Amino acid sequence: MQDASFIFGTASLSEMNDATNTPINKVSITTPSRLHFSLIDLNGQLGRIDGGFGLAIAEPNFQFIAERAKDIQVESVSYRERSYEILSRLQSAYDFPGINLTFLSEIPTHSGFGSGTQLSLGIAAAVNTLYDLKLSVLDLANAVGRGGTSGIGIAAFDKGGFIVDGGHRYPEQKFSFLPSAATDAVSPPPTLLRYDFPKAPLLIVMPNCSRIYGDAELELFRSLCPQPASVAPRLCHLLLLQILPAILENDMRSFGAAMNEIQTFGWKQVEIDAQGDELRQTLDFLQANGALGAGVSSWGPAVCALSDDIEELKQKTEAYLKTLPDGGNCFITYPNNIGAEIKRI
């Protein structure tokens, strides 16, 4: 059978069906990861909260094969139970008999890559494609309960690139500062802009330190929000007059300088402090050893660094990670400017 493929969000399922004139029984799904550089407003003084900016990256990713079936079967190292929960939720909303999922690669859990959103949307997209449900990405996000705080992962799945979202109306749309996992009934925020990111190599550094999620994450939001009103204007100034021009002008030195500054105040400082000394020391090491800039994604521990010589920085970082009590790992990846890929098999 001739292969037909499309990038999710740029070609409709009906176009795929028209091209082949046969039902779709089996597809492969490849998602990006997302780096979340910062939430913008956790104060609400202007009538909106959340907001944020981030970037889709090629690896790590979810790759899995999805096939029509009479019941649900999942082969996964780390995500079998979570996949069943997502599929159960989808079956309660949409009429489909079952699906077989076989995972070929998986995004590490609770590491700053947005694995929950990519997994949920990847599975929902597979069901949508195989059973011709004709749902939009927004429909899928609402169906699986994603986007209650950030819309970066949803937009990354849809079209990739560098993304800014506009947060939620406060308090009528969202009345708390809680994360997505605790705000199931809140719709995803609007995407304000999306740009292709320059094809610069990115070093992802992961010191082995604590993971912030669940009750620990909820307690930090509850105890440390609202944030001071002064944080959002400072972030917006950096975003509007340093980060966005740097992306459009391919000025990674200015982009990196803004990333370095973001690590020193506001909610990003809360996220770094919650992780402990290893993460802060890793940022300091990268900035002192050739990184143009380094930023923690979400709660971490994943750190993204840019450099004029990424291979040299990687070698230095590998040696540095061996000096940490629990070690760590690092790898080179690239921006993803297309979003998730769905291919007919």
Tab-separated table of C-alpha atoms in Angstrom:
chain	number	residue	atom	x	y	z
A	1	MET	CA	0.000	0.000	0.000
A	2	GLN	CA	1.315	3.465	-0.868
A	3	ASP	CA	2.295	5.499	2.207
A	4	ALA	CA	0.295	8.676	2.810
A	5	SER	CA	1.413	11.034	5.540
A	6	PHE	CA	0.522	14.469	6.821
A	7	ILE	CA	1.566	16.852	9.517
A	8	PHE	CA	-1.149	17.142	12.132
A	9	GLY	CA	-2.934	20.481	11.893
A	10	THR	CA	-1.965	21.133	8.251
A	11	ALA	CA	-3.928	18.447	6.420
A	12	SER	CA	-7.350	17.104	7.176
A	13	LEU	CA	-8.279	13.476	7.669
A	14	SER	CA	-10.748	13.752	4.791
A	15	GLU	CA	-7.880	14.755	2.486
A	16	MET	CA	-5.959	11.700	3.645
A	17	ASN	CA	-8.949	9.460	2.995
A	18	ASP	CA	-9.607	11.038	-0.397
A	19	ALA	CA	-5.995	10.396	-1.385
A	20	THR	CA	-6.209	6.677	-0.655
A	21	ASN	CA	-9.947	5.843	-0.925
A	22	THR	CA	-9.507	3.217	1.775
A	23	PRO	CA	-10.215	3.243	5.532
A	24	ILE	CA	-7.320	4.023	7.834
A	25	ASN	CA	-6.549	1.027	10.034
A	26	LYS	CA	-3.014	1.657	11.255
A	27	VAL	CA	-0.905	4.777	11.792
A	28	SER	CA	2.368	5.831	13.364
A	29	ILE	CA	2.443	8.879	15.615
A	30	THR	CA	5.520	10.944	16.479
A	31	THR	CA	5.090	13.825	18.917
A	32	PRO	CA	7.528	16.578	19.873
A	33	SER	CA	8.444	17.513	23.426
A	34	ARG	CA	7.952	21.031	24.669
A	35	LEU	CA	10.191	23.293	26.686
A	36	HIS	CA	8.235	25.709	28.885
A	37	PHE	CA	10.417	28.721	29.590
A	38	SER	CA	8.106	30.624	31.923
A	39	LEU	CA	4.594	31.349	33.059
A	40	ILE	CA	3.974	35.071	32.683
A	41	ASP	CA	1.372	36.211	35.218
A	42	LEU	CA	0.530	34.463	38.466
A	43	ASN	CA	-0.928	37.614	40.022
A	44	GLY	CA	-4.119	38.382	38.082
A	45	GLN	CA	-4.125	42.159	38.575
A	46	LEU	CA	-4.959	42.748	34.897
A	47	GLY	CA	-7.751	40.176	34.804
A	48	ARG	CA	-5.786	37.303	33.275
A	49	ILE	CA	-3.477	34.678	34.764
A	50	ASP	CA	-0.997	32.124	33.468
A	51	GLY	CA	0.188	32.944	29.961
A	52	GLY	CA	3.537	31.589	28.920
A	53	PHE	CA	6.116	30.966	26.237
A	54	GLY	CA	8.033	27.914	25.128
A	55	LEU	CA	9.448	25.844	22.309
A	56	ALA	CA	8.760	22.501	20.653
A	57	ILE	CA	11.797	20.222	20.291
A	58	ALA	CA	12.367	17.093	18.235
A	59	GLU	CA	13.629	14.808	21.011
A	60	PRO	CA	12.748	13.259	23.347
A	61	ASN	CA	9.493	12.178	21.749
A	62	PHE	CA	6.705	9.683	21.803
A	63	GLN	CA	6.688	7.319	18.841
A	64	PHE	CA	3.996	4.679	18.754
A	65	ILE	CA	2.000	2.533	16.383
A	66	ALA	CA	-1.794	2.732	16.697
A	67	GLU	CA	-4.151	0.210	15.128
A	68	ARG	CA	-7.912	-0.267	15.109
A	69	ALA	CA	-9.025	-3.036	17.456
A	70	LYS	CA	-12.062	-4.489	19.219
A	71	ASP	CA	-10.663	-3.665	22.661
A	72	ILE	CA	-7.783	-1.710	24.209
A	73	GLN	CA	-4.219	-3.069	24.351
A	74	VAL	CA	-1.145	-1.005	25.277
A	75	GLU	CA	2.518	-2.019	25.102
A	76	SER	CA	4.592	0.591	26.946
A	77	VAL	CA	7.492	0.719	29.392
A	78	SER	CA	6.269	3.646	31.509
A	79	TYR	CA	2.886	4.742	30.197
A	80	ARG	CA	0.645	1.694	30.081
A	81	GLU	CA	-1.633	2.695	32.970
A	82	ARG	CA	-1.723	6.347	31.928
A	83	SER	CA	-2.636	5.352	28.373
A	84	TYR	CA	-5.542	3.240	29.609
A	85	GLU	CA	-6.810	6.215	31.616
A	86	ILE	CA	-6.682	8.492	28.579
A	87	LEU	CA	-8.419	5.948	26.362
A	88	SER	CA	-11.099	5.323	28.971
A	89	ARG	CA	-11.815	9.026	29.060
A	90	LEU	CA	-12.004	9.176	25.267
A	91	GLN	CA	-14.315	6.171	25.111
A	92	SER	CA	-16.690	7.862	27.543
A	93	ALA	CA	-16.937	10.824	25.168
A	94	TYR	CA	-16.737	9.184	21.733
A	95	ASP	CA	-18.008	5.910	20.352
A	96	PHE	CA	-15.122	3.699	19.225
A	97	PRO	CA	-14.526	0.017	20.039
A	98	GLY	CA	-10.821	-0.075	20.862
A	99	ILE	CA	-7.227	0.494	19.817
A	100	ASN	CA	-3.847	-1.231	20.016
A	101	LEU	CA	-0.907	1.005	20.981
A	102	THR	CA	2.733	-0.070	20.728
A	103	PHE	CA	5.260	2.481	21.997
A	104	LEU	CA	8.646	2.667	20.297
A	105	SER	CA	10.032	5.650	22.244
A	106	GLU	CA	8.821	7.552	25.305
A	107	ILE	CA	9.337	10.988	26.850
A	108	PRO	CA	10.731	10.843	30.410
A	109	THR	CA	8.092	11.539	33.050
A	110	HIS	CA	8.115	14.646	35.271
A	111	SER	CA	11.244	16.034	33.650
A	112	GLY	CA	10.093	19.318	32.100
A	113	PHE	CA	9.163	18.010	28.639
A	114	GLY	CA	5.362	18.127	28.891
A	115	SER	CA	4.983	14.374	28.573
A	116	GLY	CA	1.379	14.353	29.863
A	117	THR	CA	0.100	16.667	27.143
A	118	GLN	CA	2.046	14.977	24.330
A	119	LEU	CA	0.887	11.531	25.412
A	120	SER	CA	-2.742	12.608	25.780
A	121	LEU	CA	-2.879	14.447	22.473
A	122	GLY	CA	-0.938	11.745	20.630
A	123	ILE	CA	-3.389	9.054	21.744
A	124	ALA	CA	-6.391	11.287	21.082
A	125	ALA	CA	-5.055	12.103	17.614
A	126	ALA	CA	-4.622	8.399	16.881
A	127	VAL	CA	-8.247	7.692	17.837
A	128	ASN	CA	-9.380	10.740	15.884
A	129	THR	CA	-7.516	9.573	12.780
A	130	LEU	CA	-8.371	5.884	12.893
A	131	TYR	CA	-12.085	6.444	13.557
A	132	ASP	CA	-12.524	9.610	11.465
A	133	LEU	CA	-13.961	11.658	14.342
A	134	LYS	CA	-13.106	14.946	12.575
A	135	LEU	CA	-12.042	16.669	15.802
A	136	SER	CA	-9.768	19.717	15.955
A	137	VAL	CA	-6.689	19.921	18.177
A	138	LEU	CA	-8.703	22.122	20.549
A	139	ASP	CA	-11.443	19.485	20.647
A	140	LEU	CA	-8.859	16.830	21.462
A	141	ALA	CA	-7.274	18.962	24.203
A	142	ASN	CA	-10.650	19.523	25.839
A	143	ALA	CA	-11.512	15.835	25.533
A	144	VAL	CA	-8.368	14.773	27.414
A	145	GLY	CA	-8.351	17.694	29.876
A	146	ARG	CA	-5.150	19.471	28.847
A	147	GLY	CA	-4.408	23.206	28.773
A	148	GLY	CA	-5.773	24.223	32.164
A	149	THR	CA	-2.655	26.282	32.838
A	150	SER	CA	-0.436	26.368	29.746
A	151	GLY	CA	-1.234	26.121	26.047
A	152	ILE	CA	2.374	25.643	24.957
A	153	GLY	CA	2.211	21.842	24.782
A	154	ILE	CA	-0.997	21.892	22.754
A	155	ALA	CA	0.366	24.383	20.222
A	156	ALA	CA	3.679	22.476	20.114
A	157	PHE	CA	1.779	19.312	19.219
A	158	ASP	CA	-0.239	21.143	16.586
A	159	LYS	CA	2.426	23.080	14.669
A	160	GLY	CA	5.649	23.179	16.694
A	161	GLY	CA	7.856	26.267	16.853
A	162	PHE	CA	8.207	29.006	19.453
A	163	ILE	CA	4.850	29.765	21.037
A	164	VAL	CA	3.325	32.443	23.265
A	165	ASP	CA	-0.095	31.881	24.834
A	166	GLY	CA	-2.418	34.447	26.395
A	167	GLY	CA	-3.467	32.737	29.605
A	168	HIS	CA	-6.963	32.627	31.099
A	169	ARG	CA	-9.508	35.229	32.161
A	170	TYR	CA	-9.354	35.627	35.937
A	171	PRO	CA	-11.439	34.806	37.877
A	172	GLU	CA	-14.389	34.067	35.588
A	173	GLN	CA	-12.628	31.502	33.362
A	174	LYS	CA	-10.100	30.255	35.893
A	175	PHE	CA	-10.421	31.212	39.545
A	176	SER	CA	-7.283	29.581	40.952
A	177	PHE	CA	-3.557	29.525	40.227
A	178	LEU	CA	-3.409	25.725	40.203
A	179	PRO	CA	-1.625	23.684	37.491
A	180	SER	CA	-3.345	21.854	34.626
A	181	ALA	CA	-3.577	18.564	36.511
A	182	ALA	CA	-5.814	20.248	39.098
A	183	THR	CA	-7.925	22.373	36.701
A	184	ASP	CA	-9.688	19.823	34.558
A	185	ALA	CA	-12.645	21.981	33.479
A	186	VAL	CA	-10.591	24.928	32.181
A	187	SER	CA	-10.239	25.273	28.402
A	188	PRO	CA	-6.826	25.825	26.790
A	189	PRO	CA	-5.659	29.435	26.458
A	190	PRO	CA	-5.438	31.249	23.109
A	191	THR	CA	-2.198	31.066	21.149
A	192	LEU	CA	-1.030	34.653	20.632
A	193	LEU	CA	1.784	33.907	18.218
A	194	ARG	CA	3.875	31.107	16.819
A	195	TYR	CA	7.195	31.472	14.985
A	196	ASP	CA	9.591	28.997	13.435
A	197	PHE	CA	12.637	28.814	15.694
A	198	PRO	CA	16.109	29.002	14.122
A	199	LYS	CA	17.585	25.546	13.482
A	200	ALA	CA	20.186	25.921	16.200
A	201	PRO	CA	21.328	22.785	18.062
A	202	LEU	CA	20.168	22.716	21.670
A	203	LEU	CA	21.882	20.955	24.551
A	204	ILE	CA	19.428	19.365	26.981
A	205	VAL	CA	20.971	18.748	30.393
A	206	MET	CA	19.289	16.608	33.042
A	207	PRO	CA	20.960	16.404	36.446
A	208	ASN	CA	19.475	13.626	38.551
A	209	CYS	CA	17.618	15.578	41.191
A	210	SER	CA	14.093	15.728	42.566
A	211	ARG	CA	10.912	15.698	40.497
A	212	ILE	CA	8.191	18.238	41.304
A	213	TYR	CA	4.655	16.998	40.583
A	214	GLY	CA	1.427	15.926	42.256
A	215	ASP	CA	0.855	17.133	45.808
A	216	ALA	CA	4.251	18.847	45.990
A	217	GLU	CA	3.459	20.944	42.916
A	218	LEU	CA	-0.019	21.801	44.193
A	219	GLU	CA	1.371	22.961	47.542
A	220	LEU	CA	3.876	25.275	45.865
A	221	PHE	CA	1.149	26.884	43.751
A	222	ARG	CA	-1.149	27.216	46.773
A	223	SER	CA	1.471	28.662	49.096
A	224	LEU	CA	3.394	30.944	46.718
A	225	CYS	CA	0.644	32.421	44.552
A	226	PRO	CA	-0.284	35.098	43.821
A	227	GLN	CA	3.162	36.282	42.791
A	228	PRO	CA	4.148	39.974	43.031
A	229	ALA	CA	2.534	42.186	40.391
A	230	SER	CA	5.988	43.401	39.304
A	231	VAL	CA	6.982	40.011	37.832
A	232	ALA	CA	4.728	40.009	34.743
A	233	PRO	CA	5.818	43.434	33.366
A	234	ARG	CA	9.462	42.433	33.623
A	235	LEU	CA	8.830	39.144	31.820
A	236	CYS	CA	6.738	40.838	29.130
A	237	HIS	CA	9.498	43.403	28.532
A	238	LEU	CA	12.037	40.624	28.030
A	239	LEU	CA	9.664	38.693	25.785
A	240	LEU	CA	8.600	41.609	23.569
A	241	LEU	CA	11.869	43.490	23.197
A	242	GLN	CA	14.529	40.795	23.521
A	243	ILE	CA	13.281	37.237	23.002
A	244	LEU	CA	10.959	37.738	20.033
A	245	PRO	CA	13.306	40.054	18.091
A	246	ALA	CA	16.147	37.604	18.763
A	247	ILE	CA	14.134	34.751	17.227
A	248	LEU	CA	13.199	36.783	14.144
A	249	GLU	CA	16.768	38.037	13.696
A	250	ASN	CA	18.406	34.665	14.499
A	251	ASP	CA	20.281	36.318	17.346
A	252	MET	CA	20.906	33.443	19.731
A	253	ARG	CA	23.248	35.523	21.896
A	254	SER	CA	20.412	37.926	22.805
A	255	PHE	CA	17.988	35.042	23.200
A	256	GLY	CA	20.399	33.313	25.568
A	257	ALA	CA	20.954	36.471	27.616
A	258	ALA	CA	17.203	36.783	28.146
A	259	MET	CA	16.999	33.122	29.196
A	260	ASN	CA	19.737	33.721	31.761
A	261	GLU	CA	17.878	36.668	33.250
A	262	ILE	CA	14.576	34.783	33.472
A	263	GLN	CA	16.202	32.231	35.797
A	264	THR	CA	16.809	34.905	38.441
A	265	PHE	CA	13.312	36.090	39.417
A	266	GLY	CA	9.603	35.350	39.637
A	267	TRP	CA	8.033	31.922	39.263
A	268	LYS	CA	11.037	30.505	37.442
A	269	GLN	CA	13.124	31.211	40.514
A	270	VAL	CA	10.480	29.371	42.570
A	271	GLU	CA	10.752	26.360	40.241
A	272	ILE	CA	14.552	26.305	40.427
A	273	ASP	CA	14.680	26.738	44.198
A	274	ALA	CA	12.198	23.864	44.627
A	275	GLN	CA	14.648	21.503	42.914
A	276	GLY	CA	17.613	22.213	45.153
A	277	ASP	CA	21.337	22.869	44.723
A	278	GLU	CA	22.110	20.539	41.815
A	279	LEU	CA	19.865	22.407	39.384
A	280	ARG	CA	21.132	25.852	40.352
A	281	GLN	CA	24.731	24.619	40.180
A	282	THR	CA	24.055	23.154	36.718
A	283	LEU	CA	22.767	26.491	35.448
A	284	ASP	CA	25.814	28.253	36.874
A	285	PHE	CA	28.140	25.687	35.294
A	286	LEU	CA	26.572	26.045	31.845
A	287	GLN	CA	26.651	29.839	31.932
A	288	ALA	CA	30.329	29.772	32.973
A	289	ASN	CA	31.429	27.203	30.384
A	290	GLY	CA	30.339	28.448	27.003
A	291	ALA	CA	26.536	28.560	27.074
A	292	LEU	CA	25.069	31.665	25.463
A	293	GLY	CA	22.109	31.038	27.719
A	294	ALA	CA	20.528	28.290	29.771
A	295	GLY	CA	16.980	27.912	31.002
A	296	VAL	CA	15.058	25.375	33.066
A	297	SER	CA	11.953	23.954	31.413
A	298	SER	CA	8.932	24.079	33.702
A	299	TRP	CA	9.922	22.455	37.044
A	300	GLY	CA	12.908	20.780	35.412
A	301	PRO	CA	15.192	19.083	35.860
A	302	ALA	CA	15.639	19.511	32.094
A	303	VAL	CA	17.762	22.537	31.220
A	304	CYS	CA	18.083	23.873	27.668
A	305	ALA	CA	21.382	25.527	26.699
A	306	LEU	CA	22.603	27.252	23.542
A	307	SER	CA	26.235	27.669	22.531
A	308	ASP	CA	28.433	28.699	19.617
A	309	ASP	CA	30.183	25.325	20.073
A	310	ILE	CA	27.534	22.864	21.234
A	311	GLU	CA	29.806	19.799	20.981
A	312	GLU	CA	32.446	21.337	23.245
A	313	LEU	CA	29.771	22.363	25.744
A	314	LYS	CA	28.346	18.834	25.675
A	315	GLN	CA	31.765	17.307	26.441
A	316	LYS	CA	32.326	19.688	29.355
A	317	THR	CA	28.824	19.037	30.668
A	318	GLU	CA	29.245	15.263	30.545
A	319	ALA	CA	32.347	15.600	32.697
A	320	TYR	CA	30.555	17.984	35.067
A	321	LEU	CA	27.555	15.675	35.529
A	322	LYS	CA	29.891	12.906	36.722
A	323	THR	CA	30.845	15.134	39.654
A	324	LEU	CA	27.262	15.392	40.938
A	325	PRO	CA	26.182	13.033	43.750
A	326	ASP	CA	23.604	11.296	41.534
A	327	GLY	CA	25.009	12.124	38.104
A	328	GLY	CA	22.828	12.969	35.134
A	329	ASN	CA	22.801	12.942	31.356
A	330	CYS	CA	22.758	15.341	28.432
A	331	PHE	CA	22.027	15.178	24.711
A	332	ILE	CA	21.723	17.409	21.655
A	333	THR	CA	18.377	18.018	20.008
A	334	TYR	CA	16.844	20.556	17.608
A	335	PRO	CA	13.735	22.707	17.459
A	336	ASN	CA	10.622	21.102	16.015
A	337	ASN	CA	8.835	23.527	13.682
A	338	ILE	CA	6.168	21.167	12.321
A	339	GLY	CA	4.420	19.605	15.328
A	340	ALA	CA	3.314	16.009	15.602
A	341	GLU	CA	3.536	13.705	12.597
A	342	ILE	CA	0.930	11.121	11.688
A	343	LYS	CA	1.721	8.602	8.981
A	344	ARG	CA	-0.482	5.938	7.550
A	345	ILE	CA	1.039	2.461	7.628
